[in-house]
């Protein structure tokens, strides 16, 4: 089955700096890569996703890149703000029924 | 649009007791998922339903966990008997269609503590 590795497990940045979280996946059949943000005690919420036919996608301060050959994808947050502090999960999905495997999560702390 | 509903929000039980969780997905969503999220880890898929049929339960501990989806809408997840290691947040999610790459919407979760 699919295996998703995510690093770093914790990340502290100063407000205004950029943050990068990296993930690798094992199954070359994976074709959908969502990123979720989970604030303390709350549900995971989708913040951005990318499909295997696209190399990069941006949404305001958030961008995701995908390298299919190397089987890794990354989340980039620019101009970080304190409200970006949360746990971020990457995930990989494959198959007609969209079975999703999550990474272990990265706890991002943005220091004001 | 109403979100995914789950109940109860919190549950504390003794080991070897049984417990049941309920999930009501977003109206019209064909696919329903149950995840287990242990503190400090990512969600782990337990079971996935397509309408009222199971499409993946490979990570469901079937000796103690069971789940059903009534009439392709609501779902219940049961643990009997519970073990200490079952302490976790149980998340329900739903997505619109039967295939492809639709967004999964998560419910608020049920936090289970087994003493």
mmCIF file of C-alpha atoms in Angstrom, chain B residues 46 60 65-66 70 76-77 82 87 89 94:
data_model
loop_
_atom_site.group_PDB
_atom_site.id
_atom_site.type_symbol
_atom_site.label_atom_id
_atom_site.label_comp_id
_atom_site.label_asym_id
_atom_site.label_seq_id
_atom_site.Cartn_x
_atom_site.Cartn_y
_atom_site.Cartn_z
ATOM 1 C CA UNK B 46 -10.404 2.582 9.068
ATOM 2 C CA UNK B 60 -10.187 -1.972 10.396
ATOM 3 C CA UNK B 65 -14.484 -2.774 15.282
ATOM 4 C CA UNK B 66 -17.557 -2.812 13.081
ATOM 5 C CA UNK B 70 -27.647 2.665 6.714
ATOM 6 C CA UNK B 76 -22.198 4.101 12.828
ATOM 7 C CA UNK B 77 -18.831 2.843 14.008
ATOM 8 C CA UNK B 82 -12.555 -1.327 23.756
ATOM 9 C CA UNK B 87 -8.047 6.132 22.765
ATOM 10 C CA UNK B 89 -10.202 10.984 17.891
ATOM 11 C CA UNK B 94 -17.521 12.493 3.209
#
